[in-house]
PDB file of C-alpha atoms in Angstrom:
ATOM      1  CA  MET V   1     194.470 221.483  77.267  1.00 70.00           C
ATOM      2  CA  GLU V   2     197.974 223.054  77.403  1.00 87.00           C
ATOM      3  CA  TRP V   3     200.475 222.468  80.215  1.00 94.00           C
ATOM      4  CA  VAL V   4     201.708 225.538  82.015  1.00 95.00           C
ATOM      5  CA  LYS V   5     205.051 225.553  83.841  1.00 96.00           C
ATOM      6  CA  ARG V   6     204.836 226.750  87.420  1.00 97.00           C
ATOM      7  CA  GLY V   7     208.559 226.713  88.343  1.00 97.00           C
ATOM      8  CA  PRO V   8     210.797 224.883  90.748  1.00 98.00           C
ATOM      9  CA  ILE V   9     209.582 223.270  94.057  1.00 98.00           C
ATOM     10  CA  TYR V  10     212.565 221.994  95.884  1.00 98.00           C
ATOM     11  CA  CYS V  11     216.340 221.357  95.810  1.00 98.00           C
ATOM     12  CA  PRO V  12     218.336 220.154  98.786  1.00 98.00           C
ATOM     13  CA  ASP V  13     221.098 222.277 100.317  1.00 95.00           C
ATOM     14  CA  ASN V  14     223.119 219.664 102.234  1.00 96.00           C
ATOM     15  CA  LYS V  15     221.316 220.380 105.518  1.00 96.00           C
ATOM     16  CA  TYR V  16     221.792 216.885 106.791  1.00 96.00           C
ATOM     17  CA  GLY V  17     225.129 215.964 105.169  1.00 95.00           C
ATOM     18  CA  TRP V  18     223.800 213.399 102.718  1.00 98.00           C
ATOM     19  CA  ASP V  19     221.677 215.702 100.543  1.00 98.00           C
ATOM     20  CA  ASP V  20     224.152 218.016  98.914  1.00 97.00           C
ATOM     21  CA  ASN V  21     222.260 218.473  95.660  1.00 97.00           C
ATOM     22  CA  SER V  22     219.618 217.035  93.311  1.00 98.00           C
ATOM     23  CA  PHE V  23     216.162 215.497  93.624  1.00 98.00           C
ATOM     24  CA  MET V  24     216.327 212.976  90.823  1.00 98.00           C
ATOM     25  CA  THR V  25     213.676 210.963  88.984  1.00 98.00           C
ATOM     26  CA  PRO V  26     210.705 212.057  90.961  1.00 98.00           C
ATOM     27  CA  SER V  27     207.777 209.744  91.692  1.00 98.00           C
ATOM     28  CA  ALA V  28     204.582 211.129  93.245  1.00 98.00           C
ATOM     29  CA  ILE V  29     201.587 209.706  95.071  1.00 98.00           C
ATOM     30  CA  LEU V  30     198.452 211.329  96.580  1.00 97.00           C
ATOM     31  CA  LEU V  31     198.535 210.745 100.348  1.00 95.00           C
ATOM     32  CA  ASN V  32     195.109 212.363 100.646  1.00 94.00           C
ATOM     33  CA  ASP V  33     192.960 215.064  99.089  1.00 94.00           C
ATOM     34  CA  GLU V  34     195.294 217.686 100.626  1.00 96.00           C
ATOM     35  CA  VAL V  35     198.760 216.274 100.337  1.00 97.00           C
ATOM     36  CA  ILE V  36     201.022 214.898  97.578  1.00 98.00           C
ATOM     37  CA  ARG V  37     204.208 212.973  98.543  1.00 98.00           C
ATOM     38  CA  ILE V  38     207.035 213.246  96.051  1.00 98.00           C
ATOM     39  CA  PHE V  39     209.873 210.720  96.301  1.00 98.00           C
ATOM     40  CA  GLY V  40     213.254 211.552  94.784  1.00 98.00           C
ATOM     41  CA  GLY V  41     217.013 210.757  94.923  1.00 98.00           C
ATOM     42  CA  CYS V  42     219.350 213.237  96.696  1.00 98.00           C
ATOM     43  CA  ARG V  43     223.082 213.103  95.823  1.00 98.00           C
ATOM     44  CA  ASP V  44     225.765 213.657  98.358  1.00 98.00           C
ATOM     45  CA  LYS V  45     229.066 215.423  97.537  1.00 97.00           C
ATOM     46  CA  GLU V  46     230.468 212.250  95.911  1.00 97.00           C
ATOM     47  CA  GLY V  47     227.381 211.939  93.654  1.00 97.00           C
ATOM     48  CA  VAL V  48     225.917 208.960  95.579  1.00 98.00           C
ATOM     49  CA  SER V  49     222.102 209.124  95.697  1.00 98.00           C
ATOM     50  CA  ARG V  50     219.742 208.253  98.502  1.00 98.00           C
ATOM     51  CA  ILE V  51     215.989 208.528  98.475  1.00 98.00           C
ATOM     52  CA  ARG V  52     213.850 210.893 100.510  1.00 98.00           C
ATOM     53  CA  TYR V  53     210.358 212.354 100.214  1.00 98.00           C
ATOM     54  CA  ILE V  54     208.859 215.817 100.284  1.00 98.00           C
ATOM     55  CA  ASP V  55     205.159 216.550 101.048  1.00 98.00           C
ATOM     56  CA  VAL V  56     203.550 219.359  99.222  1.00 98.00           C
ATOM     57  CA  LEU V  57     200.039 220.819  99.179  1.00 98.00           C
ATOM     58  CA  ALA V  58     197.811 219.187  96.564  1.00 97.00           C
ATOM     59  CA  ASP V  59     196.287 222.472  95.585  1.00 95.00           C
ATOM     60  CA  ASN V  60     199.736 224.263  95.531  1.00 97.00           C
ATOM     61  CA  PRO V  61     202.702 222.041  95.014  1.00 98.00           C
ATOM     62  CA  LYS V  62     205.096 225.023  95.548  1.00 97.00           C
ATOM     63  CA  LYS V  63     204.252 224.828  99.275  1.00 98.00           C
ATOM     64  CA  VAL V  64     206.477 222.217 100.863  1.00 98.00           C
ATOM     65  CA  ILE V  65     205.121 221.184 104.228  1.00 98.00           C
ATOM     66  CA  ARG V  66     207.338 218.355 105.196  1.00 98.00           C
ATOM     67  CA  ILE V  67     210.761 216.892 104.223  1.00 98.00           C
ATOM     68  CA  SER V  68     212.173 213.590 105.460  1.00 97.00           C
ATOM     69  CA  LYS V  69     215.305 214.255 107.487  1.00 96.00           C
ATOM     70  CA  GLU V  70     216.766 210.765 106.964  1.00 97.00           C
ATOM     71  CA  PRO V  71     216.883 208.684 103.800  1.00 98.00           C
ATOM     72  CA  ILE V  72     213.832 206.469 103.512  1.00 98.00           C
ATOM     73  CA  LEU V  73     216.002 204.203 101.393  1.00 98.00           C
ATOM     74  CA  ASP V  74     219.805 204.395 101.935  1.00 98.00           C
ATOM     75  CA  VAL V  75     222.541 202.749  99.929  1.00 98.00           C
ATOM     76  CA  GLY V  76     222.759 198.945 100.202  1.00 98.00           C
ATOM     77  CA  SER V  77     225.331 196.932 102.146  1.00 98.00           C
ATOM     78  CA  GLU V  78     228.949 196.861 100.789  1.00 97.00           C
ATOM     79  CA  GLY V  79     229.278 194.518  97.921  1.00 97.00           C
ATOM     80  CA  CYS V  80     225.560 194.518  97.114  1.00 98.00           C
ATOM     81  CA  PHE V  81     224.089 195.677  93.800  1.00 98.00           C
ATOM     82  CA  ASP V  82     222.947 198.932  95.349  1.00 98.00           C
ATOM     83  CA  ASP V  83     225.955 199.960  97.422  1.00 98.00           C
ATOM     84  CA  ASN V  84     226.778 203.047  95.423  1.00 98.00           C
ATOM     85  CA  GLY V  85     223.472 204.799  95.148  1.00 98.00           C
ATOM     86  CA  VAL V  86     219.734 204.322  94.676  1.00 98.00           C
ATOM     87  CA  ILE V  87     217.198 206.193  92.515  1.00 98.00           C
ATOM     88  CA  LEU V  88     213.410 205.985  92.063  1.00 98.00           C
ATOM     89  CA  GLY V  89     211.773 203.671  89.560  1.00 98.00           C
ATOM     90  CA  ASP V  90     208.181 203.699  90.706  1.00 98.00           C
ATOM     91  CA  VAL V  91     205.994 203.689  93.818  1.00 98.00           C
ATOM     92  CA  ILE V  92     202.569 201.881  93.739  1.00 98.00           C
ATOM     93  CA  PRO V  93     200.033 200.738  96.219  1.00 97.00           C
ATOM     94  CA  VAL V  94     199.685 196.988  96.655  1.00 97.00           C
ATOM     95  CA  GLY V  95     196.977 196.108  99.131  1.00 96.00           C
ATOM     96  CA  ASP V  96     197.732 197.960 102.375  1.00 95.00           C
ATOM     97  CA  TYR V  97     201.410 198.381 101.429  1.00 97.00           C
ATOM     98  CA  LEU V  98     203.478 200.620  99.142  1.00 98.00           C
ATOM     99  CA  TYR V  99     205.916 198.938  96.725  1.00 98.00           C
ATOM    100  CA  MET V 100     208.985 201.079  95.832  1.00 98.00           C
ATOM    101  CA  TYR V 101     210.809 199.883  92.745  1.00 98.00           C
ATOM    102  CA  TYR V 102     214.238 201.409  92.657  1.00 98.00           C
ATOM    103  CA  VAL V 103     217.439 201.219  90.630  1.00 98.00           C
ATOM    104  CA  GLY V 104     220.531 200.297  92.522  1.00 98.00           C
ATOM    105  CA  PHE V 105     224.061 201.299  91.315  1.00 98.00           C
ATOM    106  CA  GLN V 106     227.321 199.521  91.862  1.00 98.00           C
ATOM    107  CA  HIS V 107     230.858 200.375  90.799  1.00 96.00           C
ATOM    108  CA  VAL V 108     232.802 197.669  89.142  1.00 96.00           C
ATOM    109  CA  GLN V 109     236.286 197.458  87.590  1.00 94.00           C
ATOM    110  CA  LYS V 110     235.741 196.849  83.900  1.00 95.00           C
ATOM    111  CA  VAL V 111     232.812 199.148  83.145  1.00 96.00           C
ATOM    112  CA  LYS V 112     231.501 202.473  84.621  1.00 96.00           C
ATOM    113  CA  PHE V 113     228.773 200.945  86.702  1.00 98.00           C
ATOM    114  CA  LEU V 114     225.974 198.236  86.869  1.00 98.00           C
ATOM    115  CA  ALA V 115     222.392 199.156  87.521  1.00 98.00           C
ATOM    116  CA  PHE V 116     219.648 196.642  88.415  1.00 98.00           C
ATOM    117  CA  SER V 117     216.195 196.844  90.084  1.00 98.00           C
ATOM    118  CA  GLY V 118     215.376 196.359  93.739  1.00 98.00           C
ATOM    119  CA  LEU V 119     212.191 196.402  95.712  1.00 98.00           C
ATOM    120  CA  ALA V 120     211.486 198.076  99.031  1.00 98.00           C
ATOM    121  CA  ILE V 121     208.177 197.800 100.921  1.00 98.00           C
ATOM    122  CA  SER V 122     206.412 200.257 103.247  1.00 98.00           C
ATOM    123  CA  LYS V 123     203.872 199.291 105.785  1.00 97.00           C
ATOM    124  CA  ASP V 124     203.313 202.750 107.150  1.00 95.00           C
ATOM    125  CA  HIS V 125     202.029 204.683 104.102  1.00 89.00           C
ATOM    126  CA  GLY V 126     205.508 205.620 102.922  1.00 94.00           C
ATOM    127  CA  GLU V 127     207.142 206.864 106.043  1.00 95.00           C
ATOM    128  CA  THR V 128     209.721 204.046 106.038  1.00 96.00           C
ATOM    129  CA  PHE V 129     210.677 201.350 103.574  1.00 98.00           C
ATOM    130  CA  GLN V 130     212.409 198.053 104.103  1.00 98.00           C
ATOM    131  CA  ARG V 131     214.226 196.092 101.329  1.00 98.00           C
ATOM    132  CA  TYR V 132     212.399 193.013 100.143  1.00 98.00           C
ATOM    133  CA  SER V 133     215.857 191.453  99.463  1.00 98.00           C
ATOM    134  CA  ASN V 134     219.481 192.485  99.327  1.00 98.00           C
ATOM    135  CA  ALA V 135     219.502 190.997  95.802  1.00 98.00           C
ATOM    136  CA  PRO V 136     217.785 192.550  92.819  1.00 98.00           C
ATOM    137  CA  VAL V 137     214.234 191.555  91.852  1.00 98.00           C
ATOM    138  CA  LEU V 138     215.098 192.320  88.250  1.00 98.00           C
ATOM    139  CA  ASP V 139     218.708 191.233  87.770  1.00 98.00           C
ATOM    140  CA  ARG V 140     220.991 191.006  84.794  1.00 97.00           C
ATOM    141  CA  SER V 141     220.020 188.839  81.841  1.00 97.00           C
ATOM    142  CA  ASP V 142     221.707 187.606  78.700  1.00 94.00           C
ATOM    143  CA  HIS V 143     220.652 190.752  76.832  1.00 92.00           C
ATOM    144  CA  ALA V 144     220.894 193.104  79.765  1.00 97.00           C
ATOM    145  CA  ARG V 145     224.352 192.681  81.177  1.00 97.00           C
ATOM    146  CA  TYR V 146     224.834 196.164  82.529  1.00 98.00           C
ATOM    147  CA  ILE V 147     221.436 197.740  83.105  1.00 98.00           C
ATOM    148  CA  ARG V 148     217.942 196.214  83.779  1.00 98.00           C
ATOM    149  CA  ALA V 149     215.988 199.065  85.438  1.00 98.00           C
ATOM    150  CA  ILE V 150     212.273 199.104  86.328  1.00 98.00           C
ATOM    151  CA  HIS V 151     210.619 202.471  85.809  1.00 98.00           C
ATOM    152  CA  THR V 152     206.797 201.878  85.579  1.00 98.00           C
ATOM    153  CA  VAL V 153     204.695 199.160  87.245  1.00 98.00           C
ATOM    154  CA  ILE V 154     200.912 199.024  86.781  1.00 98.00           C
ATOM    155  CA  TYR V 155     198.534 196.386  88.203  1.00 97.00           C
ATOM    156  CA  ASP V 156     196.093 195.403  85.484  1.00 96.00           C
ATOM    157  CA  LYS V 157     192.928 193.927  87.098  1.00 95.00           C
ATOM    158  CA  ALA V 158     191.697 192.738  83.706  1.00 94.00           C
ATOM    159  CA  ILE V 159     194.532 190.245  83.311  1.00 95.00           C
ATOM    160  CA  GLN V 160     195.476 190.077  87.099  1.00 97.00           C
ATOM    161  CA  LYS V 161     199.109 190.779  86.347  1.00 98.00           C
ATOM    162  CA  PHE V 162     201.627 193.536  87.103  1.00 98.00           C
ATOM    163  CA  ARG V 163     202.655 195.157  83.855  1.00 98.00           C
ATOM    164  CA  VAL V 164     206.222 196.447  83.841  1.00 98.00           C
ATOM    165  CA  TRP V 165     208.155 198.800  81.575  1.00 98.00           C
ATOM    166  CA  TYR V 166     211.942 198.844  82.057  1.00 98.00           C
ATOM    167  CA  ALA V 167     215.205 199.855  80.479  1.00 98.00           C
ATOM    168  CA  ILE V 168     217.876 197.444  79.144  1.00 98.00           C
ATOM    169  CA  GLY V 169     221.491 198.485  78.766  1.00 98.00           C
ATOM    170  CA  ASP V 170     223.931 196.149  77.058  1.00 97.00           C
ATOM    171  CA  GLU V 171     226.505 198.485  75.463  1.00 96.00           C
ATOM    172  CA  TRP V 172     228.705 201.620  76.111  1.00 97.00           C
ATOM    173  CA  LYS V 173     229.082 204.503  73.814  1.00 96.00           C
ATOM    174  CA  TYR V 174     232.358 206.579  74.050  1.00 96.00           C
ATOM    175  CA  ILE V 175     231.582 210.303  73.467  1.00 95.00           C
ATOM    176  CA  ASN V 176     234.525 212.647  73.652  1.00 93.00           C
ATOM    177  CA  GLY V 177     236.408 209.880  75.366  1.00 94.00           C
ATOM    178  CA  ASN V 178     233.883 209.293  78.106  1.00 95.00           C
ATOM    179  CA  PRO V 179     231.762 206.093  78.454  1.00 96.00           C
ATOM    180  CA  TYR V 180     227.930 206.447  78.443  1.00 96.00           C
ATOM    181  CA  PRO V 181     225.474 203.597  78.819  1.00 97.00           C
ATOM    182  CA  SER V 182     223.333 202.771  75.775  1.00 97.00           C
ATOM    183  CA  TYR V 183     219.830 201.516  76.556  1.00 98.00           C
ATOM    184  CA  ASP V 184     216.259 201.278  75.305  1.00 98.00           C
ATOM    185  CA  ILE V 185     212.820 200.318  76.631  1.00 98.00           C
ATOM    186  CA  TRP V 186     211.227 196.820  77.134  1.00 98.00           C
ATOM    187  CA  TYR V 187     208.056 195.294  78.644  1.00 98.00           C
ATOM    188  CA  THR V 188     207.407 192.330  80.889  1.00 98.00           C
ATOM    189  CA  GLU V 189     204.706 190.982  83.309  1.00 98.00           C
ATOM    190  CA  SER V 190     204.694 189.596  86.793  1.00 98.00           C
ATOM    191  CA  ASP V 191     202.052 187.636  88.786  1.00 98.00           C
ATOM    192  CA  ASP V 192     202.963 189.191  92.119  1.00 98.00           C
ATOM    193  CA  GLY V 193     205.076 192.246  91.394  1.00 98.00           C
ATOM    194  CA  ILE V 194     208.098 190.530  93.022  1.00 98.00           C
ATOM    195  CA  HIS V 195     209.123 187.685  90.775  1.00 98.00           C
ATOM    196  CA  PHE V 196     210.102 188.448  87.214  1.00 97.00           C
ATOM    197  CA  SER V 197     211.247 186.480  84.163  1.00 95.00           C
ATOM    198  CA  ASP V 198     214.903 186.377  83.273  1.00 94.00           C
ATOM    199  CA  LYS V 199     213.964 186.577  79.607  1.00 95.00           C
ATOM    200  CA  ASP V 200     213.648 189.734  77.631  1.00 97.00           C
ATOM    201  CA  ASP V 201     211.256 189.176  74.754  1.00 95.00           C
ATOM    202  CA  CYS V 202     209.199 192.404  74.215  1.00 98.00           C
ATOM    203  CA  GLN V 203     211.066 195.530  73.008  1.00 98.00           C
ATOM    204  CA  CYS V 204     208.859 198.627  73.121  1.00 98.00           C
ATOM    205  CA  ILE V 205     210.948 201.604  72.058  1.00 98.00           C
ATOM    206  CA  LYS V 206     214.447 201.426  70.528  1.00 96.00           C
ATOM    207  CA  THR V 207     216.960 204.113  69.654  1.00 97.00           C
ATOM    208  CA  GLU V 208     216.781 205.736  66.218  1.00 95.00           C
ATOM    209  CA  GLY V 209     219.179 207.965  64.258  1.00 95.00           C
ATOM    210  CA  ASN V 210     221.857 209.420  66.429  1.00 95.00           C
ATOM    211  CA  GLU V 211     220.105 208.528  69.680  1.00 97.00           C
ATOM    212  CA  TYR V 212     222.214 206.240  71.835  1.00 97.00           C
ATOM    213  CA  ARG V 213     219.978 205.849  74.880  1.00 97.00           C
ATOM    214  CA  ILE V 214     216.240 206.112  75.503  1.00 98.00           C
ATOM    215  CA  GLY V 215     214.830 205.224  78.924  1.00 97.00           C
ATOM    216  CA  ARG V 216     213.020 206.159  82.133  1.00 98.00           C
ATOM    217  CA  PRO V 217     209.597 205.145  80.719  1.00 98.00           C
ATOM    218  CA  LYS V 218     206.619 206.433  82.554  1.00 98.00           C
ATOM    219  CA  VAL V 219     203.466 204.823  81.332  1.00 98.00           C
ATOM    220  CA  TYR V 220     199.747 205.827  81.963  1.00 97.00           C
ATOM    221  CA  ALA V 221     196.399 204.498  80.928  1.00 95.00           C
ATOM    222  CA  SER V 222     194.677 206.613  78.271  1.00 93.00           C
ATOM    223  CA  LYS V 223     191.338 206.507  76.407  1.00 92.00           C
ATOM    224  CA  SER V 224     192.956 204.660  73.548  1.00 91.00           C
ATOM    225  CA  GLY V 225     195.193 202.410  75.675  1.00 96.00           C
ATOM    226  CA  PHE V 226     198.450 203.809  77.045  1.00 98.00           C
ATOM    227  CA  GLU V 227     200.751 206.753  76.726  1.00 98.00           C
ATOM    228  CA  MET V 228     204.444 206.848  77.569  1.00 98.00           C
ATOM    229  CA  TYR V 229     206.861 209.648  78.437  1.00 98.00           C
ATOM    230  CA  TYR V 230     210.594 208.846  78.251  1.00 98.00           C
ATOM    231  CA  THR V 231     213.972 210.566  77.950  1.00 97.00           C
ATOM    232  CA  ARG V 232     216.271 210.491  74.917  1.00 97.00           C
ATOM    233  CA  ASP V 233     219.978 211.330  74.583  1.00 97.00           C
ATOM    234  CA  PHE V 234     221.863 211.981  71.420  1.00 96.00           C
ATOM    235  CA  ILE V 235     225.570 211.580  70.538  1.00 94.00           C
ATOM    236  CA  PRO V 236     225.818 215.380  70.269  1.00 91.00           C
ATOM    237  CA  LYS V 237     224.575 215.325  73.875  1.00 90.00           C
ATOM    238  CA  ASP V 238     221.102 216.715  73.961  1.00 91.00           C
ATOM    239  CA  TYR V 239     218.917 215.228  76.643  1.00 94.00           C
ATOM    240  CA  VAL V 240     215.222 215.619  75.815  1.00 96.00           C
ATOM    241  CA  VAL V 241     211.817 214.099  76.472  1.00 98.00           C
ATOM    242  CA  GLY V 242     209.968 211.787  74.085  1.00 98.00           C
ATOM    243  CA  TYR V 243     206.348 210.600  73.886  1.00 98.00           C
ATOM    244  CA  ALA V 244     204.619 207.477  72.450  1.00 98.00           C
ATOM    245  CA  LYS V 245     201.189 205.844  72.345  1.00 98.00           C
ATOM    246  CA  SER V 246     200.033 202.217  72.402  1.00 98.00           C
ATOM    247  CA  THR V 247     196.787 200.310  72.356  1.00 98.00           C
ATOM    248  CA  ASP V 248     198.086 197.267  74.192  1.00 97.00           C
ATOM    249  CA  GLY V 249     201.204 198.469  76.082  1.00 98.00           C
ATOM    250  CA  LYS V 250     203.509 196.313  74.024  1.00 98.00           C
ATOM    251  CA  ASN V 251     203.525 197.867  70.555  1.00 98.00           C
ATOM    252  CA  TRP V 252     204.241 201.576  70.502  1.00 98.00           C
ATOM    253  CA  THR V 253     204.199 204.388  67.982  1.00 98.00           C
ATOM    254  CA  ARG V 254     206.410 207.394  68.731  1.00 98.00           C
ATOM    255  CA  TYR V 255     205.027 210.961  68.695  1.00 98.00           C
ATOM    256  CA  ASP V 256     208.082 212.767  70.043  1.00 97.00           C
ATOM    257  CA  ASP V 257     206.906 216.143  68.763  1.00 95.00           C
ATOM    258  CA  GLU V 258     203.923 215.878  71.219  1.00 95.00           C
ATOM    259  CA  ALA V 259     206.133 215.404  74.276  1.00 95.00           C
ATOM    260  CA  TRP V 260     205.542 219.032  75.193  1.00 94.00           C
ATOM    261  CA  LEU V 261     208.121 219.287  78.011  1.00 96.00           C
ATOM    262  CA  THR V 262     211.232 221.178  76.787  1.00 96.00           C
ATOM    263  CA  LYS V 263     213.937 223.256  78.401  1.00 95.00           C
ATOM    264  CA  GLU V 264     213.535 226.981  78.697  1.00 93.00           C
ATOM    265  CA  ILE V 265     215.652 228.584  75.983  1.00 86.00           C
ATOM    266  CA  ASP V 266     215.691 232.120  77.373  1.00 80.00           C
ATOM    267  CA  GLY V 267     217.370 233.155  80.580  1.00 81.00           C
ATOM    268  CA  ASP V 268     219.475 231.300  83.179  1.00 89.00           C
ATOM    269  CA  LEU V 269     216.768 229.237  84.803  1.00 95.00           C
ATOM    270  CA  TRP V 270     216.609 226.018  86.698  1.00 97.00           C
ATOM    271  CA  ASP V 271     215.403 224.201  83.543  1.00 97.00           C
ATOM    272  CA  SER V 272     217.194 226.294  80.865  1.00 95.00           C
ATOM    273  CA  GLU V 273     219.715 223.527  80.068  1.00 94.00           C
ATOM    274  CA  MET V 274     217.534 220.465  80.518  1.00 96.00           C
ATOM    275  CA  ALA V 275     213.979 219.416  81.382  1.00 97.00           C
ATOM    276  CA  CYS V 276     213.627 215.672  81.938  1.00 97.00           C
ATOM    277  CA  TYR V 277     212.062 212.699  83.873  1.00 98.00           C
ATOM    278  CA  PRO V 278     208.424 213.850  83.807  1.00 98.00           C
ATOM    279  CA  VAL V 279     205.918 212.021  85.995  1.00 98.00           C
ATOM    280  CA  ILE V 280     202.199 212.795  85.985  1.00 98.00           C
ATOM    281  CA  LEU V 281     199.735 212.791  88.908  1.00 98.00           C
ATOM    282  CA  LYS V 282     196.004 213.616  88.953  1.00 95.00           C
ATOM    283  CA  THR V 283     194.270 215.153  91.949  1.00 93.00           C
ATOM    284  CA  LYS V 284     190.587 215.873  92.332  1.00 87.00           C
ATOM    285  CA  ASN V 285     190.526 218.742  89.893  1.00 85.00           C
ATOM    286  CA  LYS V 286     194.092 219.170  88.620  1.00 93.00           C
ATOM    287  CA  LYS V 287     196.696 217.327  86.625  1.00 95.00           C
ATOM    288  CA  TYR V 288     200.387 217.873  87.526  1.00 98.00           C
ATOM    289  CA  MET V 289     203.614 217.020  85.758  1.00 98.00           C
ATOM    290  CA  PHE V 290     206.607 216.919  88.103  1.00 98.00           C
ATOM    291  CA  TYR V 291     209.967 216.878  86.453  1.00 98.00           C
ATOM    292  CA  ASN V 292     213.664 217.553  86.819  1.00 98.00           C
ATOM    293  CA  GLY V 293     215.705 220.440  85.535  1.00 97.00           C
ATOM    294  CA  ASN V 294     219.362 221.021  84.735  1.00 96.00           C
ATOM    295  CA  GLY V 295     221.947 218.313  85.346  1.00 96.00           C
ATOM    296  CA  MET V 296     219.484 215.469  85.389  1.00 96.00           C
ATOM    297  CA  GLY V 297     217.890 216.706  88.620  1.00 96.00           C
ATOM    298  CA  TYR V 298     220.883 218.751  90.013  1.00 97.00           C
ATOM    299  CA  THR V 299     218.682 221.840  90.246  1.00 97.00           C
ATOM    300  CA  GLY V 300     215.852 219.830  91.894  1.00 98.00           C
ATOM    301  CA  VAL V 301     212.223 219.229  91.085  1.00 98.00           C
ATOM    302  CA  GLY V 302     209.598 221.517  89.618  1.00 98.00           C
ATOM    303  CA  TYR V 303     206.177 221.185  87.967  1.00 98.00           C
ATOM    304  CA  ALA V 304     203.763 222.050  85.288  1.00 98.00           C
ATOM    305  CA  GLU V 305     199.916 222.165  85.653  1.00 97.00           C
ATOM    306  CA  GLN V 306     196.950 221.362  83.553  1.00 92.00           C
ATOM    307  CA  ILE V 307     193.461 222.285  84.835  1.00 74.00           C
ATOM    308  CA  LEU V 308     190.933 219.545  84.367  1.00 68.00           C
ATOM    309  CA  ASP V 309     187.347 220.093  83.334  1.00 62.00           C
ATOM    310  CA  GLU V 310     184.904 220.020  86.261  1.00 52.00           C
ATOM    311  CA  ALA V 311     182.960 217.240  84.556  1.00 46.00           C
TER     312      ALA V 311
END
């Protein structure tokens, strides 16, 4: 079954003063059979991101029916790990609550930024979220001095653990005189989805050739085990999507040519320069891929569709 691009859905227009542009790193949940809620990060004029949601029709995601006016997760307190912006990692149901794993950014003096993982919890089905802690739940480690960012969390009933895929950054690459973080993809587990090991001992996907960063892993169960979509960046600066498969979630084989999602080469479109950060959601009879376009989300969020067999 082939994916078909359906076009852009939403991009903010600074209506409320904090949402000048972008809807970065989307994460989607099915509120009910009729409504999909998509969470994303909106940048202000200074580039600082805060998280909001949009509700769209499940049978026609181009139809936006609600937009949160205020950030459902604002920047953290001054001096905290997330005081200069927050973006989505993942949103999952845990009992009667929703857990939002997010990446918090902080400016520091000696490197461009630090990025570690926080947790916010909603008790009202995603209308509001409260931080679990003002400190990261996945903080720096000996091998992750600059970035340790959760992007997928899956509760595995068979082993009664939360399975977690995250990015580690421990180096900076200077390209045309500008510093860019170098990172790759790792795996860990948690008993409760809140407390994590400070050890990094399971690397899943690492950079190859002239790649210098590979991250934002989104992992899904498949018939043979697991599949993963991620983003790749090269020293010549070409930001693209990659794809891998695994039987156990720990050992992965890359099939980047099967990633499908690519930028539109012809025309001046919202995704003609970049198509990235795909996230997949199944409804009753459809399968959607929400993703970002140019500028790592600057032009907002759009989607592709795959019609499922009735059986």
